[in-house]
Amino acid sequence: DLDSAIEQYEPLFGPFQVMDAPDMEWDYRGSPEVSSLKIAFADSGPVEIELIQWIAGETPHKEFLEAGREGMHHLRFIVDALEPKVEQLAQAGYRPIWTKRFAEGLAAAYLEREGDPLIVELFENHHG
């Protein structure tokens, strides 16, 4: 429940900006999948806080909820180029599970590795 999460965390992180992300197609575990999310962003110094409410579709967020989990889901790292960093992390056992190239210079990927509950997000953004 994004509204409840915002109410809980706004005193810590300040105001959140809310964004709907409906009907977005991602590559999810090797297949195209359309999903919908509701997302809120806030900044705490140099750290961006992202709250996500799953709405529809197969996503890592739905898997997380279905496993009975809540709380921290993933950690984002800003990268200059997505694909080389995905290849680099493969050497450490990470594999991409949810990816999307939105445009030239704008892409995201979630990666997981066996036995590690934390998902790593890589985010390439040359658009500011």
XYZ file of N, CA and C in Angstrom:
384
model
N 0.853 -1.175 0.000
C 0.000 0.000 0.000
C 0.896 1.235 0.000
N 1.023 1.864 -1.156
C 1.941 2.988 -1.316
C 1.573 4.156 -0.408
N 0.292 4.450 -0.276
C -0.111 5.581 0.561
C 0.311 5.385 2.015
N 0.153 4.167 2.522
C 0.569 3.878 3.900
C 2.081 3.987 4.049
N 2.814 3.494 3.056
C 4.274 3.567 3.111
C 4.747 5.016 3.083
N 4.123 5.836 2.249
C 4.495 7.254 2.195
C 4.244 7.902 3.555
N 3.108 7.612 4.139
C 2.776 8.171 5.457
C 3.814 7.753 6.502
N 4.261 6.521 6.415
C 5.238 5.995 7.371
C 6.623 6.606 7.175
N 7.043 6.792 5.916
C 8.425 7.202 5.643
C 8.617 8.678 5.338
N 7.577 9.415 5.066
C 7.734 10.836 4.764
C 8.384 11.615 5.914
N 8.076 11.308 7.184
C 8.770 12.028 8.264
C 10.291 11.798 8.255
N 10.742 10.667 7.733
C 12.180 10.379 7.677
C 12.853 10.995 6.459
N 12.184 10.912 5.309
C 12.828 11.246 4.043
C 12.294 12.500 3.377
N 11.259 13.109 3.917
C 10.678 14.292 3.289
C 9.627 13.896 2.264
N 9.147 14.870 1.506
C 8.036 14.611 0.585
C 8.414 13.661 -0.554
N 7.458 12.850 -0.935
C 7.614 11.912 -2.045
C 6.883 12.434 -3.267
N 7.438 12.165 -4.435
C 6.753 12.410 -5.697
C 6.214 11.067 -6.169
N 4.926 11.027 -6.506
C 4.276 9.777 -6.898
C 4.138 9.720 -8.412
N 4.357 8.536 -8.952
C 4.288 8.322 -10.399
C 3.587 6.987 -10.664
N 2.647 6.994 -11.594
C 2.057 5.748 -12.067
C 2.889 5.223 -13.223
N 3.102 3.918 -13.245
C 3.836 3.268 -14.335
C 2.955 2.129 -14.861
N 1.893 2.486 -15.605
C 0.960 1.461 -16.070
C 1.408 0.803 -17.372
N 1.042 -0.446 -17.513
C 1.164 -1.171 -18.779
C 2.523 -1.016 -19.450
N 3.583 -1.250 -18.679
C 4.931 -1.182 -19.238
C 5.399 -2.591 -19.572
N 5.983 -2.746 -20.772
C 6.503 -4.051 -21.154
C 7.965 -4.164 -20.767
N 8.289 -5.251 -20.057
C 9.641 -5.558 -19.621
C 9.994 -6.955 -20.105
N 11.276 -7.248 -20.147
C 11.719 -8.625 -20.322
C 11.803 -9.195 -18.913
N 10.946 -10.166 -18.614
C 10.892 -10.748 -17.279
C 11.225 -12.227 -17.358
N 12.374 -12.573 -16.832
C 12.849 -13.957 -16.826
C 12.813 -14.570 -18.226
N 13.211 -13.734 -19.216
C 13.361 -14.206 -20.587
C 12.136 -14.088 -21.467
N 11.034 -13.559 -20.941
C 9.808 -13.409 -21.732
C 9.252 -12.003 -21.571
N 8.588 -11.488 -22.623
C 7.962 -10.173 -22.478
C 6.796 -10.258 -21.495
N 6.691 -9.257 -20.658
C 5.627 -9.217 -19.651
C 5.189 -7.776 -19.463
N 3.897 -7.553 -19.458
C 3.346 -6.220 -19.216
C 3.007 -6.123 -17.732
N 3.472 -5.050 -17.106
C 3.211 -4.862 -15.683
C 2.808 -3.426 -15.406
N 2.189 -3.248 -14.253
C 1.808 -1.915 -13.787
C 2.264 -1.756 -12.342
N 2.863 -0.602 -12.065
C 3.345 -0.276 -10.731
C 2.925 1.148 -10.382
N 2.943 1.448 -9.108
C 2.805 2.810 -8.627
C 4.057 3.064 -7.797
N 4.754 4.167 -8.087
C 6.077 4.404 -7.505
C 6.117 5.788 -6.858
N 6.826 5.883 -5.751
C 7.048 7.172 -5.093
C 8.544 7.341 -4.856
N 9.048 8.557 -5.086
C 10.472 8.864 -4.946
C 10.668 10.000 -3.940
N 11.732 9.883 -3.126
C 12.154 10.971 -2.246
C 13.674 10.923 -2.176
N 14.282 12.051 -1.867
C 15.730 12.109 -1.723
C 16.090 12.336 -0.269
N 17.071 11.587 0.194
C 17.624 11.758 1.525
C 19.114 11.983 1.330
N 19.501 13.248 1.177
C 20.880 13.559 0.817
C 21.147 12.983 -0.559
N 22.263 12.279 -0.736
C 22.578 11.721 -2.058
C 21.872 10.388 -2.351
N 21.048 9.918 -1.406
C 20.372 8.626 -1.566
C 18.926 8.843 -1.999
N 18.540 8.144 -3.064
C 17.144 8.199 -3.502
C 16.391 7.041 -2.858
N 15.250 7.352 -2.282
C 14.372 6.344 -1.688
C 13.240 6.110 -2.670
N 12.972 4.844 -2.988
C 11.926 4.496 -3.946
C 10.973 3.514 -3.272
N 9.710 3.875 -3.214
C 8.671 2.989 -2.706
C 7.870 2.495 -3.908
N 7.572 1.198 -3.936
C 6.896 0.615 -5.099
C 5.691 -0.184 -4.639
N 4.566 0.062 -5.279
C 3.367 -0.751 -5.067
C 3.103 -1.531 -6.345
N 3.093 -2.847 -6.235
C 2.770 -3.701 -7.369
C 1.268 -3.597 -7.647
N 0.915 -3.434 -8.923
C -0.493 -3.355 -9.327
C -0.879 -4.591 -10.141
N -0.104 -4.912 -11.190
C -0.468 -6.034 -12.065
C 0.751 -6.538 -12.821
N 0.658 -7.772 -13.303
C 1.700 -8.358 -14.135
C 2.718 -9.118 -13.309
N 3.506 -9.904 -14.005
C 4.570 -10.671 -13.355
C 5.799 -9.776 -13.223
N 6.253 -9.582 -12.000
C 7.420 -8.745 -11.712
C 8.170 -9.327 -10.517
N 9.401 -8.886 -10.304
C 10.101 -9.283 -9.082
C 9.370 -8.813 -7.820
N 8.638 -7.713 -7.935
C 7.902 -7.180 -6.787
C 6.770 -8.132 -6.393
N 6.091 -8.685 -7.382
C 5.018 -9.650 -7.105
C 5.607 -10.902 -6.457
N 6.729 -11.388 -6.978
C 7.396 -12.553 -6.380
C 7.713 -12.296 -4.907
N 8.220 -11.121 -4.627
C 8.597 -10.718 -3.275
C 7.382 -10.793 -2.346
N 6.270 -10.223 -2.784
C 5.047 -10.230 -1.980
C 4.492 -11.644 -1.803
N 4.491 -12.419 -2.894
C 3.964 -13.780 -2.821
C 4.798 -14.671 -1.902
N 6.069 -14.321 -1.714
C 6.937 -15.064 -0.801
C 6.707 -14.644 0.649
N 5.757 -13.723 0.859
C 5.445 -13.271 2.210
C 6.424 -12.253 2.761
N 7.176 -11.629 1.866
C 8.180 -10.672 2.306
C 7.654 -9.252 2.214
N 8.273 -8.371 2.976
C 8.037 -6.938 2.866
C 9.280 -6.235 3.357
N 9.407 -4.959 3.039
C 10.601 -4.212 3.435
C 11.502 -3.971 2.245
N 12.807 -3.907 2.501
C 13.760 -3.587 1.444
C 13.780 -4.692 0.393
N 13.611 -4.285 -0.840
C 13.516 -5.229 -1.957
C 14.780 -5.226 -2.809
N 15.251 -4.037 -3.175
C 16.423 -3.958 -4.038
C 17.240 -2.712 -3.727
N 18.453 -2.738 -4.234
C 19.378 -1.630 -4.073
C 19.818 -1.189 -5.465
N 19.668 0.107 -5.764
C 19.971 0.628 -7.094
C 21.378 1.212 -7.154
N 22.031 0.914 -8.283
C 23.330 1.507 -8.582
C 23.234 2.196 -9.935
N 23.716 3.417 -10.003
C 23.759 4.161 -11.251
C 24.998 3.698 -12.019
N 24.821 3.381 -13.291
C 25.940 2.919 -14.122
C 26.009 3.747 -15.396
N 27.190 3.829 -15.971
C 27.365 4.556 -17.226
C 26.794 3.787 -18.403
N 26.963 2.462 -18.388
C 26.476 1.617 -19.483
C 25.958 0.317 -18.879
N 24.710 0.005 -19.142
C 24.046 -1.131 -18.515
C 24.654 -2.480 -18.895
N 24.733 -2.766 -20.175
C 25.117 -4.110 -20.622
C 26.504 -4.546 -20.133
N 27.533 -3.695 -20.213
C 28.841 -4.134 -19.692
C 28.812 -4.437 -18.190
N 28.020 -3.680 -17.434
C 27.943 -3.920 -15.986
C 27.183 -5.218 -15.704
N 26.153 -5.509 -16.498
C 25.444 -6.790 -16.347
C 26.418 -7.941 -16.594
N 27.230 -7.823 -17.637
C 28.234 -8.854 -17.941
C 29.254 -8.985 -16.809
N 29.674 -7.861 -16.247
C 30.637 -7.888 -15.151
C 30.053 -8.601 -13.932
N 28.804 -8.298 -13.592
C 28.193 -8.909 -12.414
C 27.880 -10.390 -12.629
N 27.777 -10.821 -13.878
C 27.587 -12.253 -14.158
C 28.758 -13.050 -13.602
N 29.938 -12.448 -13.591
C 31.122 -13.124 -13.048
C 31.002 -13.356 -11.539
N 30.150 -12.565 -10.880
C 29.914 -12.719 -9.439
C 28.640 -13.521 -9.167
N 28.068 -14.118 -10.222
C 26.906 -14.986 -10.050
C 25.552 -14.323 -10.222
N 25.526 -13.045 -10.604
C 24.250 -12.353 -10.812
C 23.721 -12.625 -12.219
N 22.399 -12.728 -12.314
C 21.776 -12.881 -13.628
C 20.594 -11.916 -13.715
N 20.403 -11.324 -14.879
C 19.296 -10.373 -15.032
C 17.957 -11.114 -15.039
N 16.986 -10.544 -14.317
C 15.652 -11.155 -14.273
C 14.565 -10.210 -14.772
N 14.846 -8.909 -14.822
C 13.831 -7.926 -15.235
C 14.582 -6.779 -15.873
N 14.418 -6.581 -17.181
C 15.210 -5.572 -17.884
C 14.356 -4.773 -18.855
N 14.803 -3.554 -19.095
C 14.133 -2.713 -20.085
C 15.088 -1.618 -20.545
N 15.173 -1.444 -21.852
C 15.846 -0.289 -22.428
C 14.727 0.631 -22.873
N 14.601 1.772 -22.205
C 13.544 2.733 -22.493
C 13.876 3.554 -23.735
N 15.161 3.905 -23.865
C 15.646 4.729 -24.977
C 17.166 4.646 -24.951
N 17.803 5.199 -25.968
C 19.264 5.271 -25.960
C 19.695 6.042 -24.718
N 20.555 5.458 -23.904
C 21.032 6.120 -22.695
C 20.095 6.012 -21.508
N 19.042 5.207 -21.599
C 18.082 5.068 -20.499
C 17.622 3.612 -20.420
N 18.081 2.916 -19.359
C 17.771 1.490 -19.222
C 17.868 1.084 -17.755
N 17.207 -0.032 -17.446
C 17.251 -0.563 -16.082
C 17.283 -2.083 -16.134
N 17.878 -2.668 -15.114
C 17.896 -4.126 -14.991
C 17.916 -4.499 -13.520
N 17.113 -5.491 -13.161
C 17.187 -6.112 -11.843
C 17.983 -7.404 -12.023
N 18.887 -7.666 -11.079
C 19.694 -8.877 -11.117
C 19.582 -9.600 -9.779
N 19.638 -10.927 -9.843
C 19.625 -11.719 -8.627
C 20.726 -12.769 -8.704
N 21.060 -13.313 -7.546
C 21.970 -14.460 -7.526
C 21.448 -15.441 -6.486
N 21.704 -16.678 -6.750
C 21.193 -17.739 -5.906
C 21.678 -17.571 -4.471
N 20.738 -17.732 -3.536
C 21.068 -17.659 -2.123
C 21.140 -16.265 -1.546
N 20.941 -15.243 -2.355
C 21.018 -13.853 -1.900
C 19.630 -13.229 -2.039
N 18.988 -12.835 -0.929
C 17.631 -12.297 -1.038
C 17.551 -10.884 -1.621
N 18.681 -10.164 -1.647
C 18.658 -8.786 -2.131
C 18.845 -8.728 -3.643
N 17.964 -8.032 -4.306
C 18.071 -7.811 -5.748
C 18.890 -6.540 -5.984
N 19.739 -6.573 -6.988
C 20.537 -5.413 -7.386
C 19.890 -4.812 -8.626
N 19.656 -3.510 -8.599
C 19.165 -2.803 -9.774
C 20.304 -1.973 -10.347
N 20.478 -2.063 -11.656
C 21.414 -1.203 -12.378
C 20.583 -0.233 -13.190
N 20.951 1.045 -13.142
C 20.162 2.072 -13.814
C 21.090 2.966 -14.618
N 20.883 2.982 -15.921
C 21.625 3.839 -16.839
C 20.721 5.001 -17.217
N 21.189 6.226 -16.969
C 20.358 7.392 -17.295
C 21.240 8.547 -17.746
N 21.324 8.732 -19.051
C 22.074 9.851 -19.610
C 21.152 11.009 -19.994
N 19.921 10.955 -19.475
C 18.929 11.987 -19.798
C 18.681 12.935 -18.639
N 19.408 12.739 -17.545
C 19.288 13.657 -16.399
C 18.335 13.302 -15.385
